[in-house]
Tab-separated table of C-alpha atoms (C1' of nucleotides) in Angstrom:
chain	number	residue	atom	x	y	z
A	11	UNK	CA	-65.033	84.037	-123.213
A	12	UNK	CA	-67.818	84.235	-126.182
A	13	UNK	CA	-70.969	85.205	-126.052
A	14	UNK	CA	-71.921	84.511	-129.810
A	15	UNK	CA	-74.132	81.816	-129.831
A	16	UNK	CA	-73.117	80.023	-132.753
A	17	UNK	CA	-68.582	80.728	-132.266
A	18	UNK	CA	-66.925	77.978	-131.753
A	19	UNK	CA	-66.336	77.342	-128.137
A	20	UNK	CA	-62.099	77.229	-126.952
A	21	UNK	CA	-62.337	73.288	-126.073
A	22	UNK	CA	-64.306	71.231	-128.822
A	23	UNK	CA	-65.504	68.730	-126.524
A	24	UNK	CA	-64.790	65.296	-128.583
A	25	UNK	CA	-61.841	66.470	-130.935
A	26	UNK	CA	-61.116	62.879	-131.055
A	27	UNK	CA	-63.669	61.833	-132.528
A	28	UNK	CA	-63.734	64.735	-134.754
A	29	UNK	CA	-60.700	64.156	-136.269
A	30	UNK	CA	-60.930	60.799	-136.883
A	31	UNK	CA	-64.228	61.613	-138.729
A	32	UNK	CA	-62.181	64.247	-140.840
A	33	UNK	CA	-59.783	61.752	-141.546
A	34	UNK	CA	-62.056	58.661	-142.619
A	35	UNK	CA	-64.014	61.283	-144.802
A	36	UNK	CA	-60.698	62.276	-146.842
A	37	UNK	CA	-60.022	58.789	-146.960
A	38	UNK	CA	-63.155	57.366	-148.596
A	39	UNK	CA	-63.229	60.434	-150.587
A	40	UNK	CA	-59.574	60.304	-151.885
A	41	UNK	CA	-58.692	56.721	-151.558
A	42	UNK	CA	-55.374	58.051	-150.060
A	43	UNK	CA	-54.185	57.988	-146.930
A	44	UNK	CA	-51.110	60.386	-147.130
A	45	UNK	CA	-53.043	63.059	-146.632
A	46	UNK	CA	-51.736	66.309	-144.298
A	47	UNK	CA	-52.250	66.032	-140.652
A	48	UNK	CA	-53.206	69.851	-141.504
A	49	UNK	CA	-55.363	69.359	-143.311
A	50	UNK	CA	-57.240	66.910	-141.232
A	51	UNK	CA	-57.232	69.512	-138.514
A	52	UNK	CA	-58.473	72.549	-140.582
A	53	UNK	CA	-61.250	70.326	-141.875
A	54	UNK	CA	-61.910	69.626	-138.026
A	55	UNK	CA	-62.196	73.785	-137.840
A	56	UNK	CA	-59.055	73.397	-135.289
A	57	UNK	CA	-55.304	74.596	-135.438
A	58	UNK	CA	-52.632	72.202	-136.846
A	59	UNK	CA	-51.079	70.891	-133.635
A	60	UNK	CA	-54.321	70.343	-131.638
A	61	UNK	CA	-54.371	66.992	-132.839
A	62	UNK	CA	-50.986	66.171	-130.980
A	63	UNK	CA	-52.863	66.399	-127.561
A	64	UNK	CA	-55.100	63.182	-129.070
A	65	UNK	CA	-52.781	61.292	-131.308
A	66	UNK	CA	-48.860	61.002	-130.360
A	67	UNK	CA	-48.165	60.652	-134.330
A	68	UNK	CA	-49.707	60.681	-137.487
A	69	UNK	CA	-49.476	57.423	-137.493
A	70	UNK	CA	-51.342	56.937	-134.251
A	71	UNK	CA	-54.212	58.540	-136.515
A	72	UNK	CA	-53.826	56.143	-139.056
A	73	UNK	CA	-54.212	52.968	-136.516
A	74	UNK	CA	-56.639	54.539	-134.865
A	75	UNK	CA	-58.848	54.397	-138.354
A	76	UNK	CA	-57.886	51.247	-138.963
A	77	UNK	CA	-59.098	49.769	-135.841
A	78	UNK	CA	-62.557	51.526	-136.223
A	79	UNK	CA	-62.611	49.383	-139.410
A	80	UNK	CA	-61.245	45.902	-137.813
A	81	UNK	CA	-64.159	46.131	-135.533
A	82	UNK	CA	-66.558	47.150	-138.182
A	83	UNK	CA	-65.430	44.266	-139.855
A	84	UNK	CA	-65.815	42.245	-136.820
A	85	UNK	CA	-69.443	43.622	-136.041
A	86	UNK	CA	-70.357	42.512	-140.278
A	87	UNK	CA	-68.793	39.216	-140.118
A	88	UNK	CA	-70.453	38.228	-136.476
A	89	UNK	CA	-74.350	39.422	-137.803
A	90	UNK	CA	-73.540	36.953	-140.405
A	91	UNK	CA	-72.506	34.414	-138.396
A	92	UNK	CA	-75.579	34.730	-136.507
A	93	UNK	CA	-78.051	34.539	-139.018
A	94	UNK	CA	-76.610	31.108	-140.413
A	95	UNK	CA	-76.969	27.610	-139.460
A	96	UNK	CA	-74.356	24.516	-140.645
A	97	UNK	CA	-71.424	24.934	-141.751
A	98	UNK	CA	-71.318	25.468	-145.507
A	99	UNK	CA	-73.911	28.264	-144.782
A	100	UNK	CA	-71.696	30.101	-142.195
A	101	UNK	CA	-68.897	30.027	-144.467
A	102	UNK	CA	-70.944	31.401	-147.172
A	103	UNK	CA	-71.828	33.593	-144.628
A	104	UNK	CA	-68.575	34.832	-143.604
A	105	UNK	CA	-67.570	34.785	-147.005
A	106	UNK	CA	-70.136	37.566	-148.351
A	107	UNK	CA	-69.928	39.759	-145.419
A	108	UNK	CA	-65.963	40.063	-145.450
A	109	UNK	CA	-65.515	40.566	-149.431
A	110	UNK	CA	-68.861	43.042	-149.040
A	111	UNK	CA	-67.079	44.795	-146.159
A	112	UNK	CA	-63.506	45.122	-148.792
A	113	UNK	CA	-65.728	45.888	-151.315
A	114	UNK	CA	-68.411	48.811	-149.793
A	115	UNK	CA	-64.955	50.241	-147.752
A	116	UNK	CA	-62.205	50.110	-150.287
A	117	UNK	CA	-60.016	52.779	-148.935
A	118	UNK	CA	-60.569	51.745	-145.580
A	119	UNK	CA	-59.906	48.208	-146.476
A	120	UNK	CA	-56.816	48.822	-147.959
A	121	UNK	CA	-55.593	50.663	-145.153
A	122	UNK	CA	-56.590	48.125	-142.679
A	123	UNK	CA	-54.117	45.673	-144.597
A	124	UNK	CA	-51.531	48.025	-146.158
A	125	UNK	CA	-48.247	48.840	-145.575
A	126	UNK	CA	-49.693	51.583	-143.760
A	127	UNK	CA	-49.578	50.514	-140.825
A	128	UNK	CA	-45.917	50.026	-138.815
A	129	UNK	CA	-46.397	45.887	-139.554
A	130	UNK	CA	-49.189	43.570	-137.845
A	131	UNK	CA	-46.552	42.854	-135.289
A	132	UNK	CA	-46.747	46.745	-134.440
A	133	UNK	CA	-50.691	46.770	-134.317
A	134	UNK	CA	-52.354	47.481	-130.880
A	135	UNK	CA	-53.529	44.792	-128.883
A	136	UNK	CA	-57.111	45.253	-129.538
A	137	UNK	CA	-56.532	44.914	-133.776
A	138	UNK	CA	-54.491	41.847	-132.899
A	139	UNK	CA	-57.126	40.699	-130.709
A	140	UNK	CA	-60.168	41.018	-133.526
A	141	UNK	CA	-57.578	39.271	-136.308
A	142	UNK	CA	-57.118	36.154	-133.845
A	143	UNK	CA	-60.353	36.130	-133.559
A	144	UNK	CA	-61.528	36.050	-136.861
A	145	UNK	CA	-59.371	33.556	-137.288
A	146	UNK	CA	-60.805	31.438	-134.842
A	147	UNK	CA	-64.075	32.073	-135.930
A	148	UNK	CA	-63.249	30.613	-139.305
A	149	UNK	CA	-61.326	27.683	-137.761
A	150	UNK	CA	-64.450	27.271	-135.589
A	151	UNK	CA	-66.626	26.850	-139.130
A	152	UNK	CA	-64.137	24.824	-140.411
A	153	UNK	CA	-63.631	22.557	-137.602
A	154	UNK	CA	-67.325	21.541	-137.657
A	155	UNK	CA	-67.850	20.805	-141.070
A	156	UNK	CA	-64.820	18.469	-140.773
A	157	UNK	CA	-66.709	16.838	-137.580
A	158	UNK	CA	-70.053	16.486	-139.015
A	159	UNK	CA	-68.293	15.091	-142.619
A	160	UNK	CA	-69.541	17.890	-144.401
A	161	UNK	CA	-66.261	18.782	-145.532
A	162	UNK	CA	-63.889	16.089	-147.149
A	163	UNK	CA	-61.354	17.168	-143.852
A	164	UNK	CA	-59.970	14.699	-140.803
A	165	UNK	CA	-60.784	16.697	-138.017
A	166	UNK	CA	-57.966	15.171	-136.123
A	167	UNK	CA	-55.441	16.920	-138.428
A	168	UNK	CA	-54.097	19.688	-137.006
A	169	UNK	CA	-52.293	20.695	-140.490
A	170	UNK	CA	-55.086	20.091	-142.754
A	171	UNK	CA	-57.716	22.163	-141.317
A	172	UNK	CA	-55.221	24.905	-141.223
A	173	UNK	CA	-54.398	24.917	-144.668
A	174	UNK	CA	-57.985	24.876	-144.979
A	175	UNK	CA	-58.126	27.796	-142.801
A	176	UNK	CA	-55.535	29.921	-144.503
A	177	UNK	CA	-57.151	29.013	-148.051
A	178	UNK	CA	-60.269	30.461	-147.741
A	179	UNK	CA	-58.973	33.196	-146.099
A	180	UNK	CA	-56.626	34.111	-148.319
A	181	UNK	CA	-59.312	33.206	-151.323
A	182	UNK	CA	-61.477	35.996	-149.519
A	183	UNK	CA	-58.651	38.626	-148.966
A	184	UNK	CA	-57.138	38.019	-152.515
A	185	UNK	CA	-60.613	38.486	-154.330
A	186	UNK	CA	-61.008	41.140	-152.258
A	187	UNK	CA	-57.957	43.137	-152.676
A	188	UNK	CA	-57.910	42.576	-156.506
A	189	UNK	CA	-61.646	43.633	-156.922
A	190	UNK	CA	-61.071	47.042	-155.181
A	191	UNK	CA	-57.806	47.287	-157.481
A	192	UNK	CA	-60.110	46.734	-160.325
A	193	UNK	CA	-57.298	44.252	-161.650
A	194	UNK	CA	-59.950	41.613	-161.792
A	195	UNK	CA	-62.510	43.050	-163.706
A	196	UNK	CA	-61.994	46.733	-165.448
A	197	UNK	CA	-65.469	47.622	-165.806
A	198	UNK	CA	-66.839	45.844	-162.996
A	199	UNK	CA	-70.579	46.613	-161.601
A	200	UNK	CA	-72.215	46.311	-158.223
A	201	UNK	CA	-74.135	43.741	-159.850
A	202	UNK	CA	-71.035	41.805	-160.965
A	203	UNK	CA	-68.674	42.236	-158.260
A	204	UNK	CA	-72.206	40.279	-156.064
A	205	UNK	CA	-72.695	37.339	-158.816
A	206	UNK	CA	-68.383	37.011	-158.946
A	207	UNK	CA	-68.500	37.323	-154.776
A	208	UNK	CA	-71.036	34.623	-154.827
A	209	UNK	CA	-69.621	32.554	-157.427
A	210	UNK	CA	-65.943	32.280	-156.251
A	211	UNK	CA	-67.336	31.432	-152.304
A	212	UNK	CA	-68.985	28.867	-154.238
A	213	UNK	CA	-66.092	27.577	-155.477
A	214	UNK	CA	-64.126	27.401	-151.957
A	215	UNK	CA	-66.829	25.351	-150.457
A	216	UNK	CA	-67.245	23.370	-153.528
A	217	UNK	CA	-63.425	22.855	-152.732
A	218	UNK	CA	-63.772	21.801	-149.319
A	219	UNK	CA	-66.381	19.021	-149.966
A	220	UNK	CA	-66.179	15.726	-150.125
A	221	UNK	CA	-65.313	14.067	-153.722
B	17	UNK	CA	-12.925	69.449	-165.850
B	18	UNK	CA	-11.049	67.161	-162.981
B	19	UNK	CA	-8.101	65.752	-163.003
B	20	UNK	CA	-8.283	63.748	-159.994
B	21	UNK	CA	-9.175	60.098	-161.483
B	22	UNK	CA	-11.527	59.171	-158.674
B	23	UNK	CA	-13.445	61.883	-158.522
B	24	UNK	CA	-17.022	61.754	-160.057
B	25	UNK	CA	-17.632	63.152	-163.201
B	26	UNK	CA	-20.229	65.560	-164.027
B	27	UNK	CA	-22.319	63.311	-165.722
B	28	UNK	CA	-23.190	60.259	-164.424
B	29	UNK	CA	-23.310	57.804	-166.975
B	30	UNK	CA	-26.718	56.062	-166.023
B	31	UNK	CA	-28.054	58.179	-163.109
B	32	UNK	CA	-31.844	56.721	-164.192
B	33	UNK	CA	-30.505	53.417	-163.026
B	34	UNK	CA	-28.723	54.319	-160.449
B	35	UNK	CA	-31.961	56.182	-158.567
B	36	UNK	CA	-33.795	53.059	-159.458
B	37	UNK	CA	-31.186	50.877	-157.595
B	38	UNK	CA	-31.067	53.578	-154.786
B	39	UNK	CA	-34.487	53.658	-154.325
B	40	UNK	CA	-34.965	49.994	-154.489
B	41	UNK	CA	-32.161	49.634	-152.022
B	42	UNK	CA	-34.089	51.607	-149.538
B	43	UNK	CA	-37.573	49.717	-150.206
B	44	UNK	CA	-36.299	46.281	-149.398
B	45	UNK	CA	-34.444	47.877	-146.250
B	46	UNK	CA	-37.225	49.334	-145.164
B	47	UNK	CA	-40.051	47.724	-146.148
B	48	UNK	CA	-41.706	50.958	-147.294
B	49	UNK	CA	-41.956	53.322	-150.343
B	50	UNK	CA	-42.535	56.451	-148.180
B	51	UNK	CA	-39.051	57.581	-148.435
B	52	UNK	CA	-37.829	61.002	-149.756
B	53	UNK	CA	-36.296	61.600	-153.289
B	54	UNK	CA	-33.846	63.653	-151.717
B	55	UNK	CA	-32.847	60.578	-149.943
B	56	UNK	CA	-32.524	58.729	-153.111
B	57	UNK	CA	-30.539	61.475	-154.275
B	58	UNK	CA	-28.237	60.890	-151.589
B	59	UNK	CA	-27.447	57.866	-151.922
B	60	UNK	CA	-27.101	57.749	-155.831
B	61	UNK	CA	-24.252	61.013	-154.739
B	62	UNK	CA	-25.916	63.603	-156.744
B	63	UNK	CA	-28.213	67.003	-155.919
B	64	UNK	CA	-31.376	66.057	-154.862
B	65	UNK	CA	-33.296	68.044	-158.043
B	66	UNK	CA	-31.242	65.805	-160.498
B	67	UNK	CA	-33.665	62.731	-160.042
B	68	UNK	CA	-36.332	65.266	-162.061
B	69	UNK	CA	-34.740	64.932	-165.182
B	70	UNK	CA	-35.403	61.132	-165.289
B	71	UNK	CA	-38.676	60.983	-163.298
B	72	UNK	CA	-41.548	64.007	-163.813
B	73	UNK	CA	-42.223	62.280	-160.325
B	74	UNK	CA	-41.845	61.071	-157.463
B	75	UNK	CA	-44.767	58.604	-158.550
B	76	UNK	CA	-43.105	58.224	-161.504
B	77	UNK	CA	-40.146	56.891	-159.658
B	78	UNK	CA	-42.666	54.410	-157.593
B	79	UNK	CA	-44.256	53.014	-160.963
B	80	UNK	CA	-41.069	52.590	-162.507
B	81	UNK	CA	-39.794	49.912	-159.772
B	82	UNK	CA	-43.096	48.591	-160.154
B	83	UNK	CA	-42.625	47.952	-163.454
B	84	UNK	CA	-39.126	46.336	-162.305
B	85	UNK	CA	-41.235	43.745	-160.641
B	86	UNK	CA	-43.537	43.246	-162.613
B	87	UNK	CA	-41.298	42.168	-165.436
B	88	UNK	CA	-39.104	40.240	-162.802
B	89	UNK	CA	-42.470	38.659	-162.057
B	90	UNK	CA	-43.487	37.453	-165.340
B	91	UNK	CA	-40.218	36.143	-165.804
B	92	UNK	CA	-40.160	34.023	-162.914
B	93	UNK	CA	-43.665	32.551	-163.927
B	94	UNK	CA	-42.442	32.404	-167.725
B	95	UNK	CA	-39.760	29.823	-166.323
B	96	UNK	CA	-42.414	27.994	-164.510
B	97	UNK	CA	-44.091	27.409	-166.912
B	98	UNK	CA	-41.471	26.190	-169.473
B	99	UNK	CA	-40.191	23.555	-167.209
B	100	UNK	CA	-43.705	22.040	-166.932
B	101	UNK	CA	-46.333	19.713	-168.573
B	102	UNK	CA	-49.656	19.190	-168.166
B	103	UNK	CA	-52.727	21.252	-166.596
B	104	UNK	CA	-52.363	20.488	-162.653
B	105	UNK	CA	-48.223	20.221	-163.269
B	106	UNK	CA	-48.439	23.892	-164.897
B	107	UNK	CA	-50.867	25.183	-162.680
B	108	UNK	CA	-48.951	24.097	-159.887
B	109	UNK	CA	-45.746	25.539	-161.347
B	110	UNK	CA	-47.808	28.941	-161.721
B	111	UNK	CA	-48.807	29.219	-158.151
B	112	UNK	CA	-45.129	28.346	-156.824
B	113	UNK	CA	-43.648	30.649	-158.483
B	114	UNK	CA	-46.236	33.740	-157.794
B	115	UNK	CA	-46.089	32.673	-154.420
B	116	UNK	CA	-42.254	32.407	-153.914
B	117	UNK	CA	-41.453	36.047	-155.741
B	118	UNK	CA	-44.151	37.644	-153.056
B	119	UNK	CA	-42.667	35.860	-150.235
B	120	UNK	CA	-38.967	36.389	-151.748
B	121	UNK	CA	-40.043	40.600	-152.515
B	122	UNK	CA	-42.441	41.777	-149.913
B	123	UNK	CA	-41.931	45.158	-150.243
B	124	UNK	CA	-41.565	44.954	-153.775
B	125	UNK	CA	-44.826	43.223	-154.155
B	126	UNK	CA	-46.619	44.926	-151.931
B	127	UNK	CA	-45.837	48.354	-153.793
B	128	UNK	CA	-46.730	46.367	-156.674
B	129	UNK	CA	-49.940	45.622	-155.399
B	130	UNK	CA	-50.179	48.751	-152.981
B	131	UNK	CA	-52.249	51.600	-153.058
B	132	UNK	CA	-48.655	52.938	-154.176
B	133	UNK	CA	-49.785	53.325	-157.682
B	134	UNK	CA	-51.973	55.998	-158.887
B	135	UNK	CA	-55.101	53.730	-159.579
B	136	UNK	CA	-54.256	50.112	-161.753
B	137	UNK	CA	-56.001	52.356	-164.626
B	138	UNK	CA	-53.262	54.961	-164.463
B	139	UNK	CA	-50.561	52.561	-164.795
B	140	UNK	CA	-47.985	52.491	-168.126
B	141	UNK	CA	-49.219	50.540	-170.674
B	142	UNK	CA	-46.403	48.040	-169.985
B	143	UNK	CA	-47.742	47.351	-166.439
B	144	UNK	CA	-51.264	46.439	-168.005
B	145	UNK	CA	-49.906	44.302	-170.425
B	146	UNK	CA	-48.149	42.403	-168.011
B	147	UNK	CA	-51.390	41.973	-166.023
B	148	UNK	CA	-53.415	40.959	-168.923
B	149	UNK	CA	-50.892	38.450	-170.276
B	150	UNK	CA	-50.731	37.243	-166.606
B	151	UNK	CA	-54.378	36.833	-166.596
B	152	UNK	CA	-54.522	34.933	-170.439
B	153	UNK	CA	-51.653	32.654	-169.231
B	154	UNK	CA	-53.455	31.618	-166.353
B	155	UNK	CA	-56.883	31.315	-168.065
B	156	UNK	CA	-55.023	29.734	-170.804
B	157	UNK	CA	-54.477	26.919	-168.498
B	158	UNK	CA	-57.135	26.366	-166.568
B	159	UNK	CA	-59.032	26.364	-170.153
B	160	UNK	CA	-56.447	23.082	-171.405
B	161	UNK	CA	-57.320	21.508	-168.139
B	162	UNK	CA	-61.327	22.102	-168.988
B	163	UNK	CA	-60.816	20.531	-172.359
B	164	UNK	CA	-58.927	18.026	-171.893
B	165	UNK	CA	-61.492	17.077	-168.916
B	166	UNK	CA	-58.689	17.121	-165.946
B	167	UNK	CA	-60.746	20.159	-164.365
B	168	UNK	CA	-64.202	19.840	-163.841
B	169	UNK	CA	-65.309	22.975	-165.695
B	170	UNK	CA	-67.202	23.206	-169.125
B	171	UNK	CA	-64.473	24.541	-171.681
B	172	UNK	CA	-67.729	26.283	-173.402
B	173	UNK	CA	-68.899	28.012	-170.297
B	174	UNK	CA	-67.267	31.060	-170.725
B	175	UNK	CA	-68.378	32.346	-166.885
B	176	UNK	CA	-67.429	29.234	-165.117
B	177	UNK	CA	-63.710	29.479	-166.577
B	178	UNK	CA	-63.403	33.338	-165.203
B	179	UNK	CA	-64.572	32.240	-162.259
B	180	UNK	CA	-61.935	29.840	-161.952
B	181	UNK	CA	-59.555	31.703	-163.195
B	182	UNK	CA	-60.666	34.808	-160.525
B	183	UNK	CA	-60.544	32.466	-157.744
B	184	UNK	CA	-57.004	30.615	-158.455
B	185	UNK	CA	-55.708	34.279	-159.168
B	186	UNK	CA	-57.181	35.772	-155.574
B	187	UNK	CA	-55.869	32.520	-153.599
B	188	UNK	CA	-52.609	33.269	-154.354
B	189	UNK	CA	-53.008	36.537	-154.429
B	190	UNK	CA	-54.399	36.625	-150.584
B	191	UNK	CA	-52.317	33.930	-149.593
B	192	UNK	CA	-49.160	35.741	-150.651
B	193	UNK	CA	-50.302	38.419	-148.624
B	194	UNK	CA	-51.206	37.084	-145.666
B	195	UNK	CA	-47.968	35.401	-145.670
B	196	UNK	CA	-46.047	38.786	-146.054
B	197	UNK	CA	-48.520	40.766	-143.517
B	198	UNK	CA	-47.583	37.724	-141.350
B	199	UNK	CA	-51.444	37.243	-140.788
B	200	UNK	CA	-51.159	33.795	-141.349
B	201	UNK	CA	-48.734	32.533	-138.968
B	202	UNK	CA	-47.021	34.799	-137.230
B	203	UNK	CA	-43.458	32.290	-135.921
B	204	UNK	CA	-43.237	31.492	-139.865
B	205	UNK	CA	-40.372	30.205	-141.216
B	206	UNK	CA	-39.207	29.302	-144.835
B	207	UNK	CA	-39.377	25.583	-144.854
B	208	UNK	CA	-43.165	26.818	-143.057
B	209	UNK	CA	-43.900	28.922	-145.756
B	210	UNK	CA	-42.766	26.195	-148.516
B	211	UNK	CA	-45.311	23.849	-147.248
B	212	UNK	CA	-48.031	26.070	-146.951
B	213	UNK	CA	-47.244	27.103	-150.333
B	214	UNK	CA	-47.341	23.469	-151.308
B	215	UNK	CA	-50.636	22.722	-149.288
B	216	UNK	CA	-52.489	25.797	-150.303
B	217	UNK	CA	-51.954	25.298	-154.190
B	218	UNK	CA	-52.876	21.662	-153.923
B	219	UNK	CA	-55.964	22.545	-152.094
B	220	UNK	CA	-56.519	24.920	-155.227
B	221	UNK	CA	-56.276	21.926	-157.264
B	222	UNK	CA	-58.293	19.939	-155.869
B	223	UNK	CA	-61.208	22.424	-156.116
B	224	UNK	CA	-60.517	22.328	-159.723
B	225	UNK	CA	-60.883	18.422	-159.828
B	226	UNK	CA	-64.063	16.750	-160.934
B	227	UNK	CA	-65.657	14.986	-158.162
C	2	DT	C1'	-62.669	81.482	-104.727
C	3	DG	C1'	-58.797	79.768	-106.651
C	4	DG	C1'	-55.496	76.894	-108.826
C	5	DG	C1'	-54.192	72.757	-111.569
C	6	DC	C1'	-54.561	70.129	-115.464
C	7	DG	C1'	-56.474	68.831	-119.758
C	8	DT	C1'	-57.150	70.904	-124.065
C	9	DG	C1'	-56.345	74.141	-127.808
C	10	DT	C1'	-53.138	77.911	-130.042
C	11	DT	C1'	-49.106	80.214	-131.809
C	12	DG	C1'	-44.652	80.125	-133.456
C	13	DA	C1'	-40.699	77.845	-134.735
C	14	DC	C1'	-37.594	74.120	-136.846
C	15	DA	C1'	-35.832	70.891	-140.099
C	16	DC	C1'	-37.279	68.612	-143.939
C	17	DT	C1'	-39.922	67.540	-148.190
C	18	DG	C1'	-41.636	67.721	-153.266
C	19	DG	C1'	-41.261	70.608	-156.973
C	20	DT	C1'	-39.668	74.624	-160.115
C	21	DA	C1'	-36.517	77.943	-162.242
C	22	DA	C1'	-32.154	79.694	-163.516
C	23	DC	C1'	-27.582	78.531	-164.127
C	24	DA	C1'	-23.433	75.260	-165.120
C	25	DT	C1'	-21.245	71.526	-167.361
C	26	DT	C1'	-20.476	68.123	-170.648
C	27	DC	C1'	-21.601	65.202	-174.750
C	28	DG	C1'	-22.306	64.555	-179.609
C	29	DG	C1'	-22.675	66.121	-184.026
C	30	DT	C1'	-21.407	69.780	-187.740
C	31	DC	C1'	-18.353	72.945	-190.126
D	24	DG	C1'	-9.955	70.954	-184.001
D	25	DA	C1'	-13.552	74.751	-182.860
D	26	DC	C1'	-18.410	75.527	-182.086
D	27	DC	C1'	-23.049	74.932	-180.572
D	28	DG	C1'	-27.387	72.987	-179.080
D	29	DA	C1'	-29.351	69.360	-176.240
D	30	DA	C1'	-29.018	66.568	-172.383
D	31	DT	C1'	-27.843	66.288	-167.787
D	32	DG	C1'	-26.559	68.033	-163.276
D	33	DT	C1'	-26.391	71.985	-159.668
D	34	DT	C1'	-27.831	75.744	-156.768
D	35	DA	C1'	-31.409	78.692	-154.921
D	36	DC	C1'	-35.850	79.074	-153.733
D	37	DC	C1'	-40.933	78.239	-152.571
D	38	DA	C1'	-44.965	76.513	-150.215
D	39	DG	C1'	-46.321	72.921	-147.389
D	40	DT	C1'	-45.437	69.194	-143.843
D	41	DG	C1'	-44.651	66.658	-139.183
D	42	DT	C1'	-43.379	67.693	-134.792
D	43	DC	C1'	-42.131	70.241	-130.636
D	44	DA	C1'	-42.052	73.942	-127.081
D	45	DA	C1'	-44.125	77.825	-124.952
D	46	DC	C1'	-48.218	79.992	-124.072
D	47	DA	C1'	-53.611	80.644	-123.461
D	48	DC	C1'	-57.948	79.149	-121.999
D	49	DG	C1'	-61.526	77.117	-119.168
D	50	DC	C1'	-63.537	73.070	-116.734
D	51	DC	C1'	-63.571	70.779	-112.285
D	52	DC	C1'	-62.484	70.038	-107.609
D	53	DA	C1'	-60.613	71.612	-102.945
DNA sequence: TGGGCGTGTTGACACTGGTAACATTCGGTC
DNA sequence: GACCGAATGTTACCAGTGTCAACACGCCCA
């Protein structure tokens, strides 16, 4: 028992959430994700192996991040979505929210699809769950500016809207990935990285219209 | 001194190498770059502290099989290219052969392109040259195709070519990824992958083609 | 009122990255 | 050939880590 007002009392009350908000803070600050479970919990003001009763592994903490940002990402790409009309707006849409998303959460980005995690197969239902989705989001977008003849696709094959699919995806995960890694631009500005982001979902819709 | 002729002498002979092939061993087993240097040790048969007196690091150790792949990489896209004629032939080449090493060395390209590294800033000079020669060859390219008027871009506009050359880099990039991550189809199979490959660079091409 | 269970703590274990002090061998010099 | 410094490898040690087991606390329900 305690009576100082302001001691800490024995049970924290959401230690969950606590250390998952000590964790994401080391990782946007650091950019690393190896930090010390340890150090997580004395950042949390708690001992070392209190996090054990909330997380089987370290691991578990790191998915457990990592699924905050799949349905952050989820939550972006959807308030898009809703604000756009016809197809090559949507996937402009979608575009600029998912390479904004990579680009305003690097760390957490890189997380989401590192090797940090024990392999998509691994991944909880729910992560799997948002990445099928996305993808059928996209497919959706896709599918309709086949059908309407705004994109230069047969809707009838199977094949070719999902190589459409997987280009622009991978278009927008690839820019992505090698903006945060600076690898596409070394002294890249916020400015920039919005005119490039722009630019190159230009070009994958310019690639998906008819010649 | 020893006398017994299958014993190991004291000195290795190439113990540098030998940690690299250890170590390597281990990534493409595993699939991850988290192991232990004492590990390595291990298996190279020699004291765990040795590995210090070829590697300040364990970074060190990380960036030097990076460098392994990166070279391997540029080599592999170096024969590409020789065996190949013409813009859309060469560019084609290009993205087969990025592609295929990814797909052929997940782990070793996903440390390459992993948040292994300390920062692409920090990395050996070599490492950055390899990057920027990567990055002239492919502009280098997509600039031919410009002038000679296969690719619908203005030669003169120097944005327009970056932006291509941004976009063809971050499609393979992504899709090489994906592919690894197993985003992208999860019951994949080589002759699957091949003809995504295939499909995805022509699509590439195509958005390069004038109208 | 009491007791059980969820939650947090303490203490321990094997292991890790890294350093320092010591041992061994190689290559060059007399 | 003997000698010696530099390079390379070894052993001993340190602080810090992930994880587990045993214990302590306190909320909630009978």
């Amino acid at each position: 028992m305690n009576t100082s007002a302001s001691a800490a009392p024995y049970h924290h009350g959401d230690l969950r959430r606590a250390l998952l908000d000590s964790a994401t803070a080391i990782l946007t600050e650091t950019g690393r994700w190896d930090f010390s479970l340890r150090e997580v919990a004395r950042r949390a003001g708690v001992s070392h192996a209190a996090s054990y009763r909330h997380f089987t592994d370290k691991e578990a903490l790191i998915a457990a991040i990592a699924v905050t940002g799949y349905e952050a990402l989820r939550a972006r790409m959807s308030a898009a979505i809703d604000g756009a009309s016809g197809a090559v707006e949507t996937l402009r849409a979608i575009g600029h929210a998912y390479i904004g998303f990579g680009v305003e959460n690097p760390a957490l980005y890189r997380l989401m699809f590192g090797q940090a995690l024990p392999g998509i197969e691994g991944l909880p239902p729910t992560v799997l769950a948002v990445l099928t989705e996305a993808r059928a989001v996209l497919r959706g977008v896709i599918l309709d500016g086949a059908r309407t003849g705004t994109f230069a696709i047969d809707p009838e094959d199977e094949q070719a809207v999902s190589v459409a699919v997987v280009t622009a995806w991978s278009l927008v995960h690839g820019f992505t990935l090698l903006t945060i890694d600076r690898v596409v631009d070394r002294e890249v500005r916020p400015r920039v990285i919005e005119a490039l982001t722009a630019r190159v979902t230009e070009r994958l819709i310019i690639g998906l219209l008819p010649t």
